[in-house]
PDB file of C-alpha atoms in Angstrom:
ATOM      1  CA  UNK B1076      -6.166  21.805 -14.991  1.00  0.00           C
ATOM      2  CA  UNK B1077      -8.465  22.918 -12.065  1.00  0.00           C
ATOM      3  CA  UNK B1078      -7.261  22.937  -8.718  1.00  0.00           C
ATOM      4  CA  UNK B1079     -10.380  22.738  -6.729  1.00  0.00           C
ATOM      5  CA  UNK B1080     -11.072  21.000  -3.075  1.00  0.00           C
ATOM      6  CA  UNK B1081     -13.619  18.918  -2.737  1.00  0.00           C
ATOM      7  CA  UNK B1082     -14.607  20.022   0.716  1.00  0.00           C
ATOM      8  CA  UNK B1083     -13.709  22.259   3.391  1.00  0.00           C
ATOM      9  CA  UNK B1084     -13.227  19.457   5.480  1.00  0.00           C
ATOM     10  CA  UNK B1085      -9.941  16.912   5.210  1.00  0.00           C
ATOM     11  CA  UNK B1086     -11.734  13.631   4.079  1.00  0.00           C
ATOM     12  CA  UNK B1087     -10.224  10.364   6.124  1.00  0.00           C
ATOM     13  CA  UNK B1088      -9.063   7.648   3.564  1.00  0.00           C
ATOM     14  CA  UNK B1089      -6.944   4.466   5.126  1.00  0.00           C
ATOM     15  CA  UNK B1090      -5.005   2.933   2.518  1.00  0.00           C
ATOM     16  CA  UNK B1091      -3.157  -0.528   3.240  1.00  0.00           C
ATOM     17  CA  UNK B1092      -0.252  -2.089   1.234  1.00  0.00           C
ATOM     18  CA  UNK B1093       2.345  -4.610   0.988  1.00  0.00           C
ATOM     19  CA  UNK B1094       5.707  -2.933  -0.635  1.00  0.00           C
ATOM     20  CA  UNK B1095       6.360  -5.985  -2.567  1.00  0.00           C
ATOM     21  CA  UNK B1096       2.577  -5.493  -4.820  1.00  0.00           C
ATOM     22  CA  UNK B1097       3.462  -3.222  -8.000  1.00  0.00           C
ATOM     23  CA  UNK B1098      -0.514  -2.520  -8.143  1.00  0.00           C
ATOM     24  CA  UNK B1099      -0.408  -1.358  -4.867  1.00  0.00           C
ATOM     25  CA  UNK B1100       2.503   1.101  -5.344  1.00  0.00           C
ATOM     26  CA  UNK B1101       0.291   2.425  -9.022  1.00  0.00           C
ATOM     27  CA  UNK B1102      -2.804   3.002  -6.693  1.00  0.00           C
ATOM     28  CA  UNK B1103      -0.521   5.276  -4.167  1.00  0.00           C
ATOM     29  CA  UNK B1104       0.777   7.117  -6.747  1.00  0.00           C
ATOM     30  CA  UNK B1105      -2.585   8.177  -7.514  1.00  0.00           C
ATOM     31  CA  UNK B1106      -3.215   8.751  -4.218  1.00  0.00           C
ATOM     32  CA  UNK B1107      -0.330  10.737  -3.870  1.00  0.00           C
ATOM     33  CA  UNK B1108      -1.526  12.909  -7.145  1.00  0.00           C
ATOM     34  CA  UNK B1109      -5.052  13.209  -5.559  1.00  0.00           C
ATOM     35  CA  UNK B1110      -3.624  14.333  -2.160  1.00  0.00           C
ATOM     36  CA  UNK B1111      -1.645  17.534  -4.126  1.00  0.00           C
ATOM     37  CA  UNK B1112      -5.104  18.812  -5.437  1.00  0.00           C
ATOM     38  CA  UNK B1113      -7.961  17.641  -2.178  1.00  0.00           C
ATOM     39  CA  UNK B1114      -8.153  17.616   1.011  1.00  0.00           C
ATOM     40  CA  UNK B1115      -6.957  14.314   2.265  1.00  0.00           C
ATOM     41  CA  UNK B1116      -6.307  13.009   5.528  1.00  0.00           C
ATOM     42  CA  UNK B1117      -4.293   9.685   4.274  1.00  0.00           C
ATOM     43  CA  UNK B1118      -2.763   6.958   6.633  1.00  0.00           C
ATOM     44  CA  UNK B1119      -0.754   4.178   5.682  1.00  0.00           C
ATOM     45  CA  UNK B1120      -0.951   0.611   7.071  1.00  0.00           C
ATOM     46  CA  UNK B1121       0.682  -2.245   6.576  1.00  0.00           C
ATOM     47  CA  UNK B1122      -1.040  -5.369   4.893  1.00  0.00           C
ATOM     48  CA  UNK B1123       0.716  -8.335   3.797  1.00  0.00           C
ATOM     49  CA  UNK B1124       0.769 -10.806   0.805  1.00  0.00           C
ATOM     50  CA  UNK B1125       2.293 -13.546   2.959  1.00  0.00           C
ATOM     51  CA  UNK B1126      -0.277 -13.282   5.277  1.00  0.00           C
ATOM     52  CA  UNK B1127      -2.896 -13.510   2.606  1.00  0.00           C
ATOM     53  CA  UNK B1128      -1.431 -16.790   1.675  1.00  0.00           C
ATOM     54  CA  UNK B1129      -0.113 -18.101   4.602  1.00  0.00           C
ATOM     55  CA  UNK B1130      -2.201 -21.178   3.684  1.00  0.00           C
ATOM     56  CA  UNK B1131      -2.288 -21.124  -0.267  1.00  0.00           C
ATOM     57  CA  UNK B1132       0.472 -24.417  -0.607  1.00  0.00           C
ATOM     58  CA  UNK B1133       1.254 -23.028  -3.738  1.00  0.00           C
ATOM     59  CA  UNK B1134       3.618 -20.779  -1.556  1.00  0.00           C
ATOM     60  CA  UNK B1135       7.110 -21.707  -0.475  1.00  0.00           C
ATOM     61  CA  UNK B1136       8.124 -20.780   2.460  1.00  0.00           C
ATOM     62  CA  UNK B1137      11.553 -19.170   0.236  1.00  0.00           C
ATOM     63  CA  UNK B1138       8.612 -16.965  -0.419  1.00  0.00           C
ATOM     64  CA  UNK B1139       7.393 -16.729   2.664  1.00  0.00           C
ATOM     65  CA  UNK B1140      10.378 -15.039   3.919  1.00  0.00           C
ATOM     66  CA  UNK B1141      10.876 -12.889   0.794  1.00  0.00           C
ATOM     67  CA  UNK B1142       7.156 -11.679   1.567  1.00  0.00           C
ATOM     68  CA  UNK B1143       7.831 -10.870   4.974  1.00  0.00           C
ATOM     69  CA  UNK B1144      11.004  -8.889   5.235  1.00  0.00           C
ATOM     70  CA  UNK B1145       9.604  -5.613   3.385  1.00  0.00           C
ATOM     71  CA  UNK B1146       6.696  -5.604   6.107  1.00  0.00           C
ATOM     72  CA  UNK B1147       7.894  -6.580   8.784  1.00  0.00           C
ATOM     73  CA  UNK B1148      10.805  -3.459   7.883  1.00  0.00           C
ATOM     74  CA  UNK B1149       7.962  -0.800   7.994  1.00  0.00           C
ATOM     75  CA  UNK B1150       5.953  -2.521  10.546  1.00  0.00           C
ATOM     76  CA  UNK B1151       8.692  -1.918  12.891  1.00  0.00           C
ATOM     77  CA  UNK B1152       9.628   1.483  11.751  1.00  0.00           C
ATOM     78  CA  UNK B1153       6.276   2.555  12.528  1.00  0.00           C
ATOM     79  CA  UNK B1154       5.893   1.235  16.010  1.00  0.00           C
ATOM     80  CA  UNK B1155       9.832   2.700  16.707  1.00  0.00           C
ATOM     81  CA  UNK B1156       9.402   5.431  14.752  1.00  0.00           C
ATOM     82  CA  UNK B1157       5.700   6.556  14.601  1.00  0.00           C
ATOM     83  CA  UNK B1158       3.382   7.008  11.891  1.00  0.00           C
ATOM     84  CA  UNK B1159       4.987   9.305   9.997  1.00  0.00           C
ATOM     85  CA  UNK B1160       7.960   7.376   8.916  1.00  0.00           C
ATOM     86  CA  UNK B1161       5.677   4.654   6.921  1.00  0.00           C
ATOM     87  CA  UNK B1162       4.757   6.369   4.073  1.00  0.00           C
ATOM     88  CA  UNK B1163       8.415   7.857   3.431  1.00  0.00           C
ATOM     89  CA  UNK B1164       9.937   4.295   4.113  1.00  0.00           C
ATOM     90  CA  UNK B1165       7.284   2.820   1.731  1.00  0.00           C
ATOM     91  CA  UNK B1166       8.226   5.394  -1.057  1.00  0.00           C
ATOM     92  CA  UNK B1167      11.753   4.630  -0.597  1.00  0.00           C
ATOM     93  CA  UNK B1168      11.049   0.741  -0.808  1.00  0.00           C
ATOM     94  CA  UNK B1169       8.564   1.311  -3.864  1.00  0.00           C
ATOM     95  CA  UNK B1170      10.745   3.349  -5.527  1.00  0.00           C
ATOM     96  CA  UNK B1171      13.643   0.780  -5.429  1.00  0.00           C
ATOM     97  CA  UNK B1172      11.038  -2.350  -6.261  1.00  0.00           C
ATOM     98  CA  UNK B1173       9.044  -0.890  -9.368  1.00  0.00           C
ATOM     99  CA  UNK B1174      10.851   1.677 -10.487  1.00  0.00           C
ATOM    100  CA  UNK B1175      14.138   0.970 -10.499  1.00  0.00           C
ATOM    101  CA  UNK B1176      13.517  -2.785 -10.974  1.00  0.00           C
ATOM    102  CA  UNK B1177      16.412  -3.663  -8.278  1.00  0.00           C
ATOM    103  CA  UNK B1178      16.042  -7.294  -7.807  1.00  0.00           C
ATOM    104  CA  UNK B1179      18.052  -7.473  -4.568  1.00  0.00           C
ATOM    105  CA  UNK B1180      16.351  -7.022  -1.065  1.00  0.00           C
ATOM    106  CA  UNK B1181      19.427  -6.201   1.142  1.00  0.00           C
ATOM    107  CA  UNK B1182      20.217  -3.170  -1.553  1.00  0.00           C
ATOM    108  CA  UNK B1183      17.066  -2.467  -1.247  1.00  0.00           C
ATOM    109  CA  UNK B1184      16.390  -2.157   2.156  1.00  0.00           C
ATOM    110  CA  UNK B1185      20.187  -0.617   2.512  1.00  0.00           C
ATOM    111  CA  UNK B1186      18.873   2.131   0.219  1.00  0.00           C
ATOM    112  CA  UNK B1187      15.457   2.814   1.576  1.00  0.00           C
ATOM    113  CA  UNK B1188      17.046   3.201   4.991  1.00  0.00           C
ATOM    114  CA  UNK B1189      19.567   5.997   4.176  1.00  0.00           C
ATOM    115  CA  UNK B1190      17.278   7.962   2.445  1.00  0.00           C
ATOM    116  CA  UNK B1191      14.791   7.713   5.591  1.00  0.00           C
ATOM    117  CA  UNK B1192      17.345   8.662   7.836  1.00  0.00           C
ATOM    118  CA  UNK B1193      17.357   4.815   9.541  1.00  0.00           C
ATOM    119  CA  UNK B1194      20.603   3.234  10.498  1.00  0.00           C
ATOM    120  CA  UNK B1195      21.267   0.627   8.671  1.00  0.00           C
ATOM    121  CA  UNK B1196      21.363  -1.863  11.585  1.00  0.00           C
ATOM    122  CA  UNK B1197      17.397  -1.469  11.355  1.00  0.00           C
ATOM    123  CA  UNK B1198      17.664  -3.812   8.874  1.00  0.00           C
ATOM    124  CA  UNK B1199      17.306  -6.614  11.509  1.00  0.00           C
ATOM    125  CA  UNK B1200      13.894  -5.768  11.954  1.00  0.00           C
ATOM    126  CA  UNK B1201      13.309  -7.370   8.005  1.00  0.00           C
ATOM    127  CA  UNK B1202      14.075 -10.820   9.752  1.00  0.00           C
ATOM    128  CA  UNK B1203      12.613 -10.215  12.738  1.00  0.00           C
ATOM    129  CA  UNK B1204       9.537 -11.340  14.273  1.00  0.00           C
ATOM    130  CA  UNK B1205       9.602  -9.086  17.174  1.00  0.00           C
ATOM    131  CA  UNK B1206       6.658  -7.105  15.772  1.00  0.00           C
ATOM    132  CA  UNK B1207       4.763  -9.698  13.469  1.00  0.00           C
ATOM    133  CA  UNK B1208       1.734  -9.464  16.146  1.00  0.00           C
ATOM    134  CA  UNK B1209       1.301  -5.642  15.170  1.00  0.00           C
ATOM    135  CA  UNK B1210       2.070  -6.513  11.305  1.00  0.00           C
ATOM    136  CA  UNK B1211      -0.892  -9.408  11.507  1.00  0.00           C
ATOM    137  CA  UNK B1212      -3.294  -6.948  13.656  1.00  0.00           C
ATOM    138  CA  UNK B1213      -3.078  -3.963  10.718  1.00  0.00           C
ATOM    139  CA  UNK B1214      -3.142  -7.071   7.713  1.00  0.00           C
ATOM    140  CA  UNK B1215      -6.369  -8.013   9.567  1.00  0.00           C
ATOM    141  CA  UNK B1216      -7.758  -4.424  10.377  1.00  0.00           C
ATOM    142  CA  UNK B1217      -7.397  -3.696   6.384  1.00  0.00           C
ATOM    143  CA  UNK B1218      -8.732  -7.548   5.270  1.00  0.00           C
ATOM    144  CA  UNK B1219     -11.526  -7.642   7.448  1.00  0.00           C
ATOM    145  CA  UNK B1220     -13.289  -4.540   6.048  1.00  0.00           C
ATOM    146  CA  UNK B1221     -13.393  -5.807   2.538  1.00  0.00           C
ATOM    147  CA  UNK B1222     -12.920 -10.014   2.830  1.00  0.00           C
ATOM    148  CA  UNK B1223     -10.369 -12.968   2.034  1.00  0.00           C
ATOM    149  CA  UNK B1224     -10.798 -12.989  -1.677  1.00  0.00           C
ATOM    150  CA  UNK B1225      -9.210 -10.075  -2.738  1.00  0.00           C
ATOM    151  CA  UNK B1226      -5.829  -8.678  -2.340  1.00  0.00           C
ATOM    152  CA  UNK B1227      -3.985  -5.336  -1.847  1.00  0.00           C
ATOM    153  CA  UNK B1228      -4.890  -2.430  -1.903  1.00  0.00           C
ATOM    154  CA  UNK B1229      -7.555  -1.511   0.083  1.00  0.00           C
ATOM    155  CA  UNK B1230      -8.750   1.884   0.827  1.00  0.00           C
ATOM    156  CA  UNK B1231     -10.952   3.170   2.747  1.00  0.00           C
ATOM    157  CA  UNK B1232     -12.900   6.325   2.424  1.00  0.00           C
ATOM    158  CA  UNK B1233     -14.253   7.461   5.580  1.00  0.00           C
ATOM    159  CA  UNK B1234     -14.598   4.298   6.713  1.00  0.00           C
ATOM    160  CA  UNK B1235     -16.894   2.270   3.761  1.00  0.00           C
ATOM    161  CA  UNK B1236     -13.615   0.174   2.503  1.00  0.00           C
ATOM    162  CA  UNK B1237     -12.745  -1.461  -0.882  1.00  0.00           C
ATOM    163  CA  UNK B1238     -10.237  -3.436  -2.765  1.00  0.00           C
ATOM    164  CA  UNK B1239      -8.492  -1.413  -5.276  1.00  0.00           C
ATOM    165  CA  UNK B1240      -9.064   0.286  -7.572  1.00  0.00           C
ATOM    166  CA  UNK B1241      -6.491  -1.615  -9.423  1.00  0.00           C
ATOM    167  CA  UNK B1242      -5.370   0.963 -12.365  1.00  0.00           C
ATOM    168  CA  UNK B1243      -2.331   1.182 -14.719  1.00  0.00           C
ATOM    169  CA  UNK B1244      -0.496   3.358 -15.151  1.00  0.00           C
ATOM    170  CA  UNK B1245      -1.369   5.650 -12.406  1.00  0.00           C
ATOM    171  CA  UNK B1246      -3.940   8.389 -13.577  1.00  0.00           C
ATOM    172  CA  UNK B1247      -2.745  12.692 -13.229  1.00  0.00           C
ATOM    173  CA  UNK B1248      -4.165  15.578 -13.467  1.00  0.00           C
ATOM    174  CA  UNK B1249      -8.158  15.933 -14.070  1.00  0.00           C
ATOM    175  CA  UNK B1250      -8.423  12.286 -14.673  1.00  0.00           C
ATOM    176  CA  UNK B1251      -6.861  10.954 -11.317  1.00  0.00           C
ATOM    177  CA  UNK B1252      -9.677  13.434  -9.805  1.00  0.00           C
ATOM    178  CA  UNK B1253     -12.539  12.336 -12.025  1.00  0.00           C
ATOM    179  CA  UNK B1254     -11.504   8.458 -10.952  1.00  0.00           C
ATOM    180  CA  UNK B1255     -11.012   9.937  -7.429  1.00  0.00           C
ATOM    181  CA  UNK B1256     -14.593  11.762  -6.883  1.00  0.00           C
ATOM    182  CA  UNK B1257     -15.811   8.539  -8.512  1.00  0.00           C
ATOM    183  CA  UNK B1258     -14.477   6.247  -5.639  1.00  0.00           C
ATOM    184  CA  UNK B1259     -15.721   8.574  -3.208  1.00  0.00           C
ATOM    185  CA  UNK B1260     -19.332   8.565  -4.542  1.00  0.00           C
ATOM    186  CA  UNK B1261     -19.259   4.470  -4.539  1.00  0.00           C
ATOM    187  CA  UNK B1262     -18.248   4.672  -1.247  1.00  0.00           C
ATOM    188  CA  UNK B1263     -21.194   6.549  -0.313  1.00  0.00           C
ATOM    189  CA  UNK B1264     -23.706   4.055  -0.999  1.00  0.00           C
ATOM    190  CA  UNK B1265     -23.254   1.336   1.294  1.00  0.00           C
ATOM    191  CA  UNK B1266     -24.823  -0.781  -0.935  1.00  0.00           C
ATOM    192  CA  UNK B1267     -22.050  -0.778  -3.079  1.00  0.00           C
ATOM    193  CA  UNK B1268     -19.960  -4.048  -3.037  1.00  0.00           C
ATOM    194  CA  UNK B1269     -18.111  -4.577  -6.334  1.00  0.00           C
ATOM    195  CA  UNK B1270     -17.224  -3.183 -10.243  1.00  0.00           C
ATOM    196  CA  UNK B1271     -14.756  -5.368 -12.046  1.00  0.00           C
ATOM    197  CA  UNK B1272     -13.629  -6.087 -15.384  1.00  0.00           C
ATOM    198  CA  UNK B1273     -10.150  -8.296 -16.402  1.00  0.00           C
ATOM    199  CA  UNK B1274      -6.800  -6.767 -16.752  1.00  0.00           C
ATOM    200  CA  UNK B1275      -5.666  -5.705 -20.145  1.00  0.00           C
ATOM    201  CA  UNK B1276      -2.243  -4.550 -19.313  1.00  0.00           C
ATOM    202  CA  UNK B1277       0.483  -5.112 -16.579  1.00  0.00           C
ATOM    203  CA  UNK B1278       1.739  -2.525 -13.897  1.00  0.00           C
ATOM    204  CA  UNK B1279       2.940   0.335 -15.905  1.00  0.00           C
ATOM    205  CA  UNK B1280       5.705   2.589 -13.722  1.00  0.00           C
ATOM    206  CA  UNK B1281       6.622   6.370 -14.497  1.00  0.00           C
TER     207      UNK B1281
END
């Protein structure tokens, strides 16, 4: 494979997520691939599911809460903790969710915390409000870019935002770049609103 940068300079790309979306965690793994071979400049926010549907009534609010804990966990880490302890916290959470399938939140979180260095008291924070303000003000920094019919992710690629792309399984090697360098070219037409075609498979996990 060629290892080639794409530019001399670091190009900015915002990426928001919710933990709990296994299409989210596929489209940071090719991030992360993409990262290992360009010149990124990546920051993680925090969007959330429950937010999105905080007024679909197909929701109950058992999954409300289920939602919520996962972001409101990094939410607070990052305003405690600072920016760089999302994107560790959210491969520790991912990791646990997708692929290793574990089906119970407080293991979960238990896990994700000792391997981010976190006391496991932080755990509070999953069923706390005390940051939900900050949690609502990055869901609606990463929303409002791209609109309220679509979901997570979104990415942004210095600055022109989009939902997706939705892939499985996460691309490697020449092809995650030749998807990459594709995004960035839509990205650079700001005419450029939407490519779409329906799902033929489910979330597929290394």
């Amino acid at each position: 494979m060629t290892d080639t940068v794409a530019s001399e300079t670091s190009t900015a790309v915002d990426f928001w997520f919710d933990p709990s979306c296994p299409w989210a965690w596929m489209t940071s793994r090719w991030m992360d691939e993409v990262a290992s071979h360009r010149d990124l400049d990546v920051t993680f926010h925090v969007m959330s599911l429950a937010l999105l549907n905080e007024h679909n009534d197909g929701f109950s609010e058992e999954a409300f809460t289920k939602l919520r804990r996962y972001t409101r966990l990094v939410t607070a880490a990052g305003e405690l903790h600072g920016q760089q302890i999302v994107k560790p916290l959210y491969d520790a959470l991912g990791t646990r969710i997708h692929v290793q399938a574990e089906g119970d939140q407080d293991a979960v979180i238990t896990g994700a915390l000792a391997e981010v260095g976190l006391p496991d008291d932080f755990r509070s924070y999953a069923d706390s409000d005390e940051y939900d303000a900050q949690m609502r003000a990055s869901h609606d920094d990463g929303i409002g870019r791209v609109g309220q019919d679509v979901g997570t992710p979104v990415i942004a690629v210095n600055g022109t935002a989009f939902f997706g792309p939705v892939i499985s399984p996460a691309p490697k090697g020449e092809m995650a770049l030749t998807l990459w360098d594709g995004v960035v070219a839509a990205a650079s037409y700001d005419g450029f609103f939407e490519l779409k075609r329906s799902r033929t498979r489910g979330p597929q996990f290394d």
